[in-house]
Amino acid sequence: MTPAEASRLRRSIVVMVTLGLLIFIVFILSMNTGFIRLTPLEVLRTIIGAGTEQQNLILFEFRLPRIVIAVLIGAGLAVAGCIMQAISRNALADPGILGINSGAGLAVLLYVAYFPSAAGAPVYMLPVLAWGGAAVTAAIVFALAYRRGTGLSSTPLLLSGVAVTAGLSSVMILLSLQISKQKFQFIQSWLVGTIWGKDWQFVLALLPFIAILLPYVICKSRTLNVLSLGTATATGLGAFVSREQLVLLAAAVGLAGSCVAVSGSIGFVGLIAPHLARRLIGTRHQVLLPTAALAGGLLVIAADTIARWVLMPSEIPTGIVVAVLGSPYFLYLLVRVKG
């Protein structure tokens, strides 16, 4: 290992450890955020089994599942964004912008709308259905953007994603007007990005997708490095470009769709986290992917904590906080790409 490589490795380790510590700090703050306050000492005592019955209920049944879900969602969406930006070579690629979130949302909406009640819907079906909706949408968007000989083109990909997202959003609004008031409120909350899955059932429903797909994508980091060089270069280096793009796209769709199923339409995470990670540690996906996952987890858990704290005892949707944080950065990236 050369001195330059050793220096980059040390920097990457420092950055990932720092992000991990920040997640832990926000984790503690989030466990103390709510209508009923728990001091850090009470949280610690409850974790080690010395808390009261009320403290156990608040911490383990209400707050802790939501916090875990927020971290998982952030990591999943961030890695999905990394994959799409590498495959498309488009700095603005993101599950939300490319319509994948909308496709997953439409599948969830159809299921909730025609099931007897949102609460009665089998939890473990939601990520699977969301993945199916996201997969169909991704296939349409990428088919529209694909050009024979040159592969995926950045500008058609972005325009196709925006167009498909607009169409799906219109369909969702039309469907939401035909359902009951209770389900309409649920759908409206979902559309703005609310972590509505707040118990351990949803953690268990989401965890298999994250636990299987994240390690798989990290194992494919060398392939992502090659694909990010362009179709011609990747082919010249011996990569089976179309096959690898399809497999990695399926992984990205699985991550994004399963996260959207329990979080609603939270945008910008898959856009912001990869860019922050690149600024911190560079473009090598071996370290970019885990760093982006940590950055995404930090972003969502921080946004969810702010959402519960700012109007306490009420709360605002997490997606709104993420949008407030992400919109200026998206505009900055858009101007930078045009420049």
XYZ file of N, CA, C and O in Angstrom, residues 163-234:
288
model
N -40.989 13.054 -15.826
C -42.277 12.859 -16.490
C -43.066 11.718 -15.860
O -44.276 11.849 -15.601
N -42.402 10.601 -15.608
C -43.086 9.450 -15.007
C -43.540 9.784 -13.591
O -44.650 9.415 -13.171
N -42.707 10.495 -12.830
C -43.083 10.900 -11.476
C -44.328 11.769 -11.489
O -45.245 11.591 -10.674
N -44.370 12.722 -12.424
C -45.546 13.601 -12.523
C -46.801 12.796 -12.852
O -47.874 13.025 -12.271
N -46.683 11.842 -13.767
C -47.831 11.022 -14.126
C -48.327 10.177 -12.970
O -49.535 10.110 -12.705
N -47.397 9.529 -12.271
C -47.781 8.683 -11.143
C -48.374 9.509 -10.004
O -49.316 9.080 -9.333
N -47.818 10.701 -9.789
C -48.361 11.571 -8.738
C -49.796 11.965 -9.043
O -50.648 12.024 -8.144
N -50.085 12.212 -10.310
C -51.456 12.555 -10.707
C -52.405 11.384 -10.450
O -53.523 11.565 -9.963
N -51.941 10.183 -10.773
C -52.761 8.994 -10.536
C -53.018 8.818 -9.043
O -54.141 8.492 -8.627
N -51.990 9.033 -8.219
C -52.159 8.882 -6.768
C -53.148 9.899 -6.213
O -53.971 9.579 -5.345
N -53.077 11.130 -6.701
C -54.011 12.148 -6.242
C -55.440 11.775 -6.638
O -56.382 11.903 -5.849
N -55.609 11.282 -7.867
C -56.939 10.876 -8.338
C -57.500 9.737 -7.493
O -58.673 9.758 -7.089
N -56.654 8.754 -7.191
C -57.100 7.627 -6.371
C -57.419 8.064 -4.949
O -58.369 7.576 -4.336
N -56.617 8.987 -4.427
C -56.824 9.410 -3.038
C -58.154 10.132 -2.850
O -58.679 10.196 -1.737
N -58.696 10.686 -3.932
C -59.991 11.373 -3.845
C -61.173 10.411 -3.811
O -62.301 10.824 -3.565
N -60.908 9.136 -4.054
C -61.980 8.157 -4.133
C -62.003 7.203 -2.947
O -62.730 6.213 -2.974
N -61.232 7.482 -1.923
C -61.168 6.583 -0.773
C -61.770 7.265 0.443
O -62.096 8.458 0.413
N -61.896 6.528 1.523
C -62.514 7.055 2.736
C -61.647 8.143 3.368
O -60.460 8.281 3.063
N -62.272 8.912 4.262
C -61.574 10.010 4.909
C -60.374 9.516 5.713
O -59.295 10.121 5.680
N -60.544 8.411 6.413
C -59.460 7.864 7.222
C -58.265 7.471 6.347
O -57.119 7.804 6.643
N -58.559 6.781 5.252
C -57.482 6.367 4.363
C -56.874 7.566 3.627
O -55.676 7.587 3.343
N -57.710 8.572 3.325
C -57.202 9.777 2.672
C -56.183 10.478 3.566
O -55.137 10.938 3.088
N -56.466 10.572 4.848
C -55.522 11.198 5.775
C -54.219 10.411 5.842
O -53.133 10.992 5.882
N -54.344 9.098 5.821
C -53.147 8.263 5.833
C -52.310 8.494 4.575
O -51.085 8.657 4.639
N -52.971 8.525 3.408
C -52.254 8.696 2.146
C -51.604 10.073 2.078
O -50.455 10.212 1.631
N -52.309 11.109 2.515
C -51.735 12.447 2.507
C -50.502 12.516 3.389
O -49.497 13.139 3.039
N -50.593 11.879 4.547
C -49.437 11.820 5.442
C -48.291 11.059 4.801
O -47.125 11.449 4.908
N -48.626 9.989 4.103
C -47.601 9.181 3.441
C -46.906 9.958 2.324
O -45.684 9.907 2.167
N -47.685 10.725 1.549
C -47.136 11.423 0.390
C -46.109 12.480 0.774
O -45.172 12.744 0.006
N -46.258 13.088 1.942
C -45.288 14.112 2.344
C -44.111 13.515 3.106
O -43.181 14.234 3.479
N -44.135 12.211 3.327
C -42.987 11.556 3.931
C -43.063 11.472 5.447
O -42.425 12.246 6.149
N -43.848 10.540 5.939
C -43.994 10.329 7.379
C -43.603 8.898 7.713
O -44.049 7.961 7.044
N -42.767 8.740 8.724
C -42.395 7.385 9.152
C -43.580 6.826 9.919
O -43.701 6.970 11.135
N -44.483 6.197 9.171
C -45.728 5.731 9.774
C -45.573 4.333 10.375
O -46.349 3.945 11.235
N -44.576 3.582 9.935
C -44.297 2.290 10.546
C -43.440 2.488 11.780
O -42.251 2.782 11.673
N -44.028 2.367 12.962
C -43.317 2.775 14.181
C -43.191 1.655 15.207
O -42.954 1.934 16.379
N -43.355 0.404 14.799
C -43.195 -0.663 15.772
C -42.244 -1.716 15.210
O -41.778 -1.623 14.076
N -41.964 -2.721 16.013
C -40.944 -3.705 15.651
C -41.352 -4.558 14.462
O -40.491 -5.124 13.774
N -42.644 -4.658 14.185
C -43.078 -5.387 13.000
C -42.506 -4.766 11.725
O -42.061 -5.456 10.811
N -42.521 -3.444 11.679
C -42.006 -2.755 10.503
C -40.487 -2.865 10.421
O -39.921 -2.906 9.327
N -39.831 -2.871 11.562
C -38.376 -3.090 11.568
C -38.054 -4.452 10.961
O -37.168 -4.589 10.104
N -38.791 -5.474 11.386
C -38.563 -6.826 10.878
C -38.941 -6.955 9.405
O -38.355 -7.759 8.677
N -39.931 -6.167 8.958
C -40.316 -6.197 7.548
C -39.253 -5.558 6.663
O -39.003 -6.001 5.540
N -38.608 -4.510 7.163
C -37.608 -3.779 6.392
C -36.213 -4.398 6.482
O -35.441 -4.364 5.517
N -35.898 -4.964 7.638
C -34.539 -5.420 7.908
C -33.991 -6.425 6.896
O -32.824 -6.306 6.491
N -34.760 -7.430 6.450
C -34.184 -8.383 5.487
C -33.690 -7.727 4.204
O -32.642 -8.109 3.666
N -34.430 -6.740 3.700
C -34.006 -6.052 2.481
C -32.673 -5.331 2.704
O -31.770 -5.390 1.866
N -32.558 -4.640 3.835
C -31.332 -3.896 4.122
C -30.180 -4.851 4.405
O -29.069 -4.675 3.894
N -30.432 -5.881 5.213
C -29.370 -6.796 5.631
C -28.820 -7.617 4.465
O -27.646 -8.011 4.481
N -29.649 -7.886 3.462
C -29.196 -8.682 2.317
C -28.633 -7.799 1.208
O -27.545 -8.065 0.667
N -29.346 -6.740 0.869
C -28.961 -5.946 -0.293
C -27.775 -5.030 -0.034
O -26.941 -4.829 -0.930
N -27.660 -4.456 1.154
C -26.528 -3.569 1.428
C -25.186 -4.302 1.308
O -24.285 -3.837 0.591
N -24.982 -5.433 1.990
C -23.715 -6.152 1.816
C -23.475 -6.586 0.368
O -22.332 -6.550 -0.111
N -24.544 -6.982 -0.320
C -24.385 -7.403 -1.715
C -23.870 -6.248 -2.571
O -22.942 -6.419 -3.372
N -24.466 -5.068 -2.408
C -24.049 -3.914 -3.202
C -22.607 -3.527 -2.870
O -21.823 -3.186 -3.768
N -22.240 -3.580 -1.601
C -20.856 -3.262 -1.221
C -19.888 -4.255 -1.856
O -18.791 -3.885 -2.299
N -20.280 -5.523 -1.948
C -19.446 -6.521 -2.633
C -19.303 -6.216 -4.123
O -18.321 -6.642 -4.747
N -20.266 -5.489 -4.685
C -20.217 -5.127 -6.103
C -19.596 -3.746 -6.312
O -19.748 -3.152 -7.390
N -18.879 -3.239 -5.325
C -18.342 -1.879 -5.412
C -17.346 -1.718 -6.549
O -17.299 -0.673 -7.206
N -16.543 -2.741 -6.817
C -15.588 -2.658 -7.932
C -16.335 -2.539 -9.261
O -15.899 -1.808 -10.165
N -17.417 -3.260 -9.389
C -18.228 -3.159 -10.606
C -18.791 -1.750 -10.765
O -18.809 -1.195 -11.877
N -19.245 -1.152 -9.665
C -19.755 0.216 -9.723
C -18.654 1.194 -10.117
O -18.910 2.161 -10.847
N -17.439 0.956 -9.647
C -16.319 1.800 -10.053
C -16.131 1.767 -11.567
O -15.899 2.797 -12.204
N -16.234 0.576 -12.128
C -16.054 0.418 -13.571
C -17.219 1.044 -14.340
O -17.018 1.760 -15.330
N -18.458 0.788 -13.904
C -19.629 1.316 -14.604
C -19.652 2.844 -14.591
O -20.142 3.467 -15.539
N -19.140 3.443 -13.533
C -19.141 4.900 -13.446
C -18.187 5.545 -14.447
O -18.239 6.763 -14.667
N -17.317 4.747 -15.091
C -16.394 5.275 -16.098
C -17.055 5.457 -17.456
O -16.486 6.087 -18.348
N -18.241 4.870 -17.645
C -18.920 4.968 -18.927
C -19.055 3.614 -19.596
O -18.276 2.694 -19.323
N -20.034 3.509 -20.486
C -20.315 2.225 -21.136
C -19.136 1.720 -21.958
O -18.751 0.549 -21.871
N -18.545 2.590 -22.780
C -17.447 2.170 -23.655
C -16.243 1.701 -22.841
O -15.651 0.645 -23.126
N -15.862 2.466 -21.843
C -14.706 2.099 -21.023
C -14.978 0.825 -20.240
O -14.118 -0.057 -20.143
N -16.176 0.714 -19.665
C -16.518 -0.481 -18.891
C -16.506 -1.724 -19.767
O -16.014 -2.786 -19.362
